Amino acid sequence: MQIGTFIALGDSFTEGLDDPRADQPGYLGWADRFAQMLATQQPGLRYANLAVRGKRLAQVAGEQVPQAVAMAPDLVSLAAGGNDLLGLRSDPDALAQTFDDVVGTLVTAGCRVLIFTGYDPRYPVLRLIRGKVAVYNAHLRAIAAQHGCDLVDLWAMAVLRDPRALSADRLHLTPAAHHRVALRTCEVIGAAVGEDWRDPWPAPDGAIALGRSAWLAARRTDLRWAQAHAAPWVGRRLRGVSSGDGMAPKRPELAPL
């Protein structure tokens, strides 16, 4: 299938945190990387990225989806709901119904839809929502099958379960992990790539701490994470604000790379 236009929708995962650009401020991320790979096989590809960090599914549906439909892309990716699932009272079943409605809108508009499940949250604290993420993912797989959508199952990517796949905040992917997701996305849509996302991670450098030393090192890391990342996030939640408030999408219009 010829893909002349691609639009990415969602939150921080699709905006590209924590994969900083080398050439200018901002983030690259799997979607930019995927678009670059795709453009080598689809000359003239035009790409837009409407994703903004902190967005919940209802915001993606109300703000980003109408813009995407108006631009009539050949391919649109949808990865959303993670920020909702972090809430204590979130309901993955109700969330999935909203996701299904969004997919129906995009499919009816004539878009080829690419769906992403959530990856497996195994770190302390985040593992508390692991069951809800698993239920939500099961719904997303069913929605993809029902609507005939492409599916990138991040939960099934064993390489993303390695601590080296996650950045210091234990929530967003590292540049290397974003690259692997881009490779997997190419594989799902049938685009050729010269690398395998399944390749094992390189062996760690230096000596590995064992026993009590390892335990103490892990607890020090947990404390730094709580101070630098968990506490600010809880503070924003209590104030009812988002890290993406007032931010505009990084690529709001379809344009060549």
Short mmCIF file of C-alpha atoms in Angstrom, two decimals:
data_model
loop_
_atom_site.label_atom_id
_atom_site.label_comp_id
_atom_site.label_asym_id
_atom_site.label_seq_id
_atom_site.Cartn_x
_atom_site.Cartn_y
_atom_site.Cartn_z
CA MET A 1 0.00 0.00 0.00
CA GLN A 2 1.30 3.44 -0.92
CA ILE A 3 1.65 5.71 2.12
CA GLY A 4 2.00 9.33 1.13
CA THR A 5 0.91 10.91 4.43
CA PHE A 6 1.32 9.84 8.06
CA ILE A 7 -0.05 11.49 11.24
CA ALA A 8 0.88 10.42 14.77
CA LEU A 9 -1.59 10.98 17.63
CA GLY A 10 -1.16 10.57 21.38
CA ASP A 11 0.82 11.68 24.41
CA SER A 12 4.45 11.82 25.54
CA PHE A 13 5.23 8.37 24.14
CA THR A 14 4.49 9.59 20.62
CA GLU A 15 5.86 13.09 21.19
CA GLY A 16 9.14 11.29 21.82
CA LEU A 17 10.12 11.71 25.49
CA ASP A 18 12.99 10.94 26.44
CA ASP A 19 14.72 10.88 23.06
CA PRO A 20 16.29 14.34 22.68
CA ARG A 21 17.10 15.68 19.24
CA ALA A 22 20.74 16.36 18.44
CA ASP A 23 20.10 19.16 15.93
CA GLN A 24 17.60 21.34 17.81
CA PRO A 25 15.58 21.55 21.06
CA GLY A 26 12.80 19.00 21.47
CA TYR A 27 12.43 15.27 21.10
CA LEU A 28 12.75 12.75 18.29
CA GLY A 29 10.98 9.56 19.40
CA TRP A 30 9.73 6.45 17.68
CA ALA A 31 7.28 8.32 15.40
CA ASP A 32 9.91 10.65 13.94
CA ARG A 33 12.30 7.73 13.57
CA PHE A 34 9.61 5.60 11.90
CA ALA A 35 8.70 8.44 9.53
CA GLN A 36 12.36 8.78 8.54
CA MET A 37 12.60 5.05 7.85
CA LEU A 38 9.34 5.06 5.91
CA ALA A 39 10.38 8.08 3.83
CA THR A 40 13.31 6.13 2.40
CA GLN A 41 10.77 3.77 0.81
CA GLN A 42 7.93 6.24 0.25
CA PRO A 43 9.56 9.26 -1.48
CA GLY A 44 7.77 12.52 -0.77
CA LEU A 45 6.19 11.24 2.47
CA ARG A 46 4.52 14.04 4.44
CA TYR A 47 4.35 13.67 8.20
CA ALA A 48 2.59 15.41 11.11
CA ASN A 49 2.86 14.68 14.82
CA LEU A 50 0.02 16.07 16.96
CA ALA A 51 0.99 14.24 20.17
CA VAL A 52 1.52 16.30 23.33
CA ARG A 53 2.84 15.06 26.67
CA GLY A 54 0.32 14.59 29.46
CA LYS A 55 -2.71 14.25 27.21
CA ARG A 56 -5.48 11.89 28.25
CA LEU A 57 -7.53 9.85 25.82
CA ALA A 58 -10.52 12.23 25.86
CA GLN A 59 -8.19 15.10 24.97
CA VAL A 60 -6.65 13.13 22.12
CA ALA A 61 -10.16 12.34 20.88
CA GLY A 62 -11.42 15.90 21.16
CA GLU A 63 -8.35 17.86 20.07
CA GLN A 64 -6.15 15.70 17.84
CA VAL A 65 -8.56 13.37 16.05
CA PRO A 66 -10.62 16.11 14.33
CA GLN A 67 -7.41 17.73 13.08
CA ALA A 68 -6.16 14.41 11.75
CA VAL A 69 -9.45 13.62 9.99
CA ALA A 70 -9.41 17.06 8.36
CA MET A 71 -5.95 16.32 6.90
CA ALA A 72 -7.11 12.92 5.54
CA PRO A 73 -3.88 10.96 6.07
CA ASP A 74 -3.19 7.59 4.51
CA LEU A 75 -1.84 6.27 7.83
CA VAL A 76 -2.58 7.45 11.37
CA SER A 77 -1.09 6.04 14.58
CA LEU A 78 -2.94 6.05 17.89
CA ALA A 79 -1.28 5.46 21.26
CA ALA A 80 -3.27 6.90 24.16
CA GLY A 81 -4.77 6.03 27.53
CA GLY A 82 -1.60 5.62 29.59
CA ASN A 83 -2.09 8.89 31.46
CA ASP A 84 -5.65 7.84 32.28
CA LEU A 85 -4.56 4.47 33.65
CA LEU A 86 -2.20 6.20 36.09
CA GLY A 87 -5.27 7.57 37.90
CA LEU A 88 -6.45 5.66 40.98
CA ARG A 89 -10.07 5.51 39.80
CA SER A 90 -9.40 4.72 36.16
CA ASP A 91 -11.52 2.03 34.49
CA PRO A 92 -9.78 0.22 31.61
CA ASP A 93 -13.09 -1.13 30.31
CA ALA A 94 -14.68 2.32 30.00
CA LEU A 95 -11.44 3.72 28.60
CA ALA A 96 -11.39 1.04 25.92
CA GLN A 97 -14.90 2.01 24.80
CA THR A 98 -13.70 5.54 24.17
CA PHE A 99 -10.68 4.18 22.30
CA ASP A 100 -12.99 2.04 20.16
CA ASP A 101 -15.06 5.11 19.28
CA VAL A 102 -11.92 6.99 18.24
CA VAL A 103 -10.74 4.13 16.04
CA GLY A 104 -14.19 3.90 14.46
CA THR A 105 -14.05 7.60 13.60
CA LEU A 106 -10.63 7.27 11.97
CA VAL A 107 -11.54 4.13 10.04
CA THR A 108 -14.79 5.69 8.80
CA ALA A 109 -12.74 8.65 7.57
CA GLY A 110 -10.77 6.26 5.37
CA CYS A 111 -7.54 6.15 7.39
CA ARG A 112 -5.34 3.12 7.84
CA VAL A 113 -5.02 2.96 11.63
CA LEU A 114 -1.98 1.79 13.55
CA ILE A 115 -2.67 0.96 17.23
CA PHE A 116 -0.13 0.63 20.06
CA THR A 117 -0.66 -1.32 23.27
CA GLY A 118 1.06 -0.21 26.46
CA TYR A 119 4.37 -1.76 27.44
CA ASP A 120 4.81 -3.81 30.60
CA PRO A 121 5.28 -1.56 33.70
CA ARG A 122 7.50 -3.63 35.99
CA TYR A 123 9.21 -1.01 38.13
CA PRO A 124 8.12 -0.41 41.75
CA VAL A 125 5.04 1.86 42.05
CA LEU A 126 4.21 1.63 38.34
CA ARG A 127 3.73 -2.12 38.64
CA LEU A 128 0.66 -1.31 40.75
CA ILE A 129 -1.22 -0.51 37.52
CA ARG A 130 0.12 -3.56 35.67
CA GLY A 131 -3.19 -5.40 35.90
CA LYS A 132 -5.14 -2.45 34.48
CA VAL A 133 -2.65 -2.06 31.64
CA ALA A 134 -3.01 -5.76 30.82
CA VAL A 135 -6.82 -5.49 30.71
CA TYR A 136 -6.66 -2.36 28.57
CA ASN A 137 -4.21 -4.03 26.19
CA ALA A 138 -6.55 -6.99 25.78
CA HIS A 139 -9.28 -4.58 24.71
CA LEU A 140 -6.92 -2.85 22.26
CA ARG A 141 -6.02 -6.15 20.61
CA ALA A 142 -9.73 -6.92 20.19
CA ILE A 143 -10.41 -3.43 18.80
CA ALA A 144 -7.57 -3.81 16.28
CA ALA A 145 -8.96 -7.17 15.14
CA GLN A 146 -12.53 -5.86 14.90
CA HIS A 147 -11.62 -2.82 12.79
CA GLY A 148 -8.85 -4.45 10.76
CA CYS A 149 -6.14 -2.17 12.19
CA ASP A 150 -2.39 -2.71 12.34
CA LEU A 151 -1.18 -3.46 15.87
CA VAL A 152 2.19 -2.84 17.51
CA ASP A 153 2.05 -4.91 20.69
CA LEU A 154 4.59 -3.23 22.96
CA TRP A 155 3.72 -5.59 25.84
CA ALA A 156 4.99 -8.49 23.72
CA MET A 157 8.34 -6.78 23.02
CA ALA A 158 10.59 -8.53 25.54
CA VAL A 159 13.42 -6.04 24.87
CA LEU A 160 11.30 -3.31 26.48
CA ARG A 161 11.27 -5.20 29.78
CA ASP A 162 14.98 -4.55 30.23
CA PRO A 163 15.74 -1.61 32.56
CA ARG A 164 17.94 -0.15 29.82
CA ALA A 165 14.81 0.46 27.73
CA LEU A 166 13.52 3.05 30.20
CA SER A 167 14.87 6.51 30.91
CA ALA A 168 15.60 7.88 34.39
CA ASP A 169 11.92 8.61 35.05
CA ARG A 170 11.08 4.87 34.62
CA LEU A 171 8.15 5.78 32.41
CA HIS A 172 9.49 6.96 29.05
CA LEU A 173 11.72 5.10 26.63
CA THR A 174 15.40 5.72 25.99
CA PRO A 175 16.59 6.69 22.48
CA ALA A 176 17.67 3.10 21.81
CA ALA A 177 14.23 1.80 22.84
CA HIS A 178 12.45 4.38 20.66
CA HIS A 179 14.61 3.13 17.78
CA ARG A 180 13.53 -0.45 18.42
CA VAL A 181 9.86 0.57 18.49
CA ALA A 182 10.33 2.32 15.13
CA LEU A 183 11.85 -0.86 13.68
CA ARG A 184 8.95 -2.93 15.04
CA THR A 185 6.46 -0.45 13.54
CA CYS A 186 8.09 -0.80 10.13
CA GLU A 187 7.82 -4.56 10.44
CA VAL A 188 4.11 -4.35 11.29
CA ILE A 189 3.20 -2.21 8.27
CA GLY A 190 5.42 -4.18 5.92
CA ALA A 191 8.27 -1.70 5.43
CA ALA A 192 11.73 -3.23 5.01
CA VAL A 193 14.44 -2.49 7.58
CA GLY A 194 18.07 -3.51 7.87
CA GLU A 195 18.06 -4.14 11.64
CA ASP A 196 16.22 -6.46 14.01
CA TRP A 197 14.45 -4.91 17.03
CA ARG A 198 14.85 -8.28 18.80
CA ASP A 199 18.64 -8.04 19.03
CA PRO A 200 19.79 -8.41 22.65
CA TRP A 201 21.00 -5.38 24.54
CA PRO A 202 24.78 -4.93 24.70
CA ALA A 203 26.54 -6.41 27.71
CA PRO A 204 26.77 -3.89 30.58
CA ASP A 205 30.06 -2.07 31.09
CA GLY A 206 32.03 -2.45 34.31
CA ALA A 207 31.47 -4.62 37.35
CA ILE A 208 27.99 -5.58 38.51
CA ALA A 209 27.17 -5.04 42.18
CA LEU A 210 25.96 -8.11 44.05
CA GLY A 211 24.23 -8.89 47.33
CA ARG A 212 23.80 -6.09 49.87
CA SER A 213 25.78 -3.63 47.73
CA ALA A 214 23.34 -4.14 44.88
CA TRP A 215 20.37 -3.71 47.23
CA LEU A 216 21.74 -0.47 48.67
CA ALA A 217 22.53 0.89 45.21
CA ALA A 218 18.99 0.10 44.08
CA ARG A 219 17.48 1.88 47.10
CA ARG A 220 19.60 4.97 46.47
CA THR A 221 18.38 4.96 42.88
CA ASP A 222 14.78 4.60 44.08
CA LEU A 223 15.21 7.61 46.37
CA ARG A 224 16.65 9.78 43.60
CA TRP A 225 13.80 8.72 41.30
CA ALA A 226 11.18 9.58 43.94
CA GLN A 227 12.64 13.04 44.49
CA ALA A 228 13.30 13.92 40.86
CA HIS A 229 10.31 12.34 39.14
CA ALA A 230 7.61 10.84 41.38
CA ALA A 231 7.17 13.83 43.69
CA PRO A 232 6.77 16.42 40.89
CA TRP A 233 4.29 14.15 39.11
CA VAL A 234 2.19 13.72 42.28
CA GLY A 235 2.29 17.47 42.79
CA ARG A 236 0.93 18.12 39.31
CA ARG A 237 -1.84 15.59 39.84
CA LEU A 238 -2.87 17.22 43.12
CA ARG A 239 -2.95 20.64 41.46
CA GLY A 240 -4.88 19.32 38.46
CA VAL A 241 -2.24 20.42 35.96
CA SER A 242 -0.38 18.57 33.23
CA SER A 243 3.18 18.73 31.94
CA GLY A 244 1.70 19.46 28.53
CA ASP A 245 -0.53 22.37 29.50
CA GLY A 246 -0.06 25.21 27.02
CA MET A 247 2.16 23.16 24.72
CA ALA A 248 1.55 22.93 20.98
CA PRO A 249 2.25 19.84 18.83
CA LYS A 250 5.77 19.71 17.44
CA ARG A 251 4.62 19.02 13.84
CA PRO A 252 1.07 20.38 13.54
CA GLU A 253 0.89 20.21 9.73
CA LEU A 254 1.67 17.57 7.15
CA ALA A 255 5.08 18.38 5.73
CA PRO A 256 8.00 16.55 4.12
CA LEU A 257 10.81 15.49 6.40
#
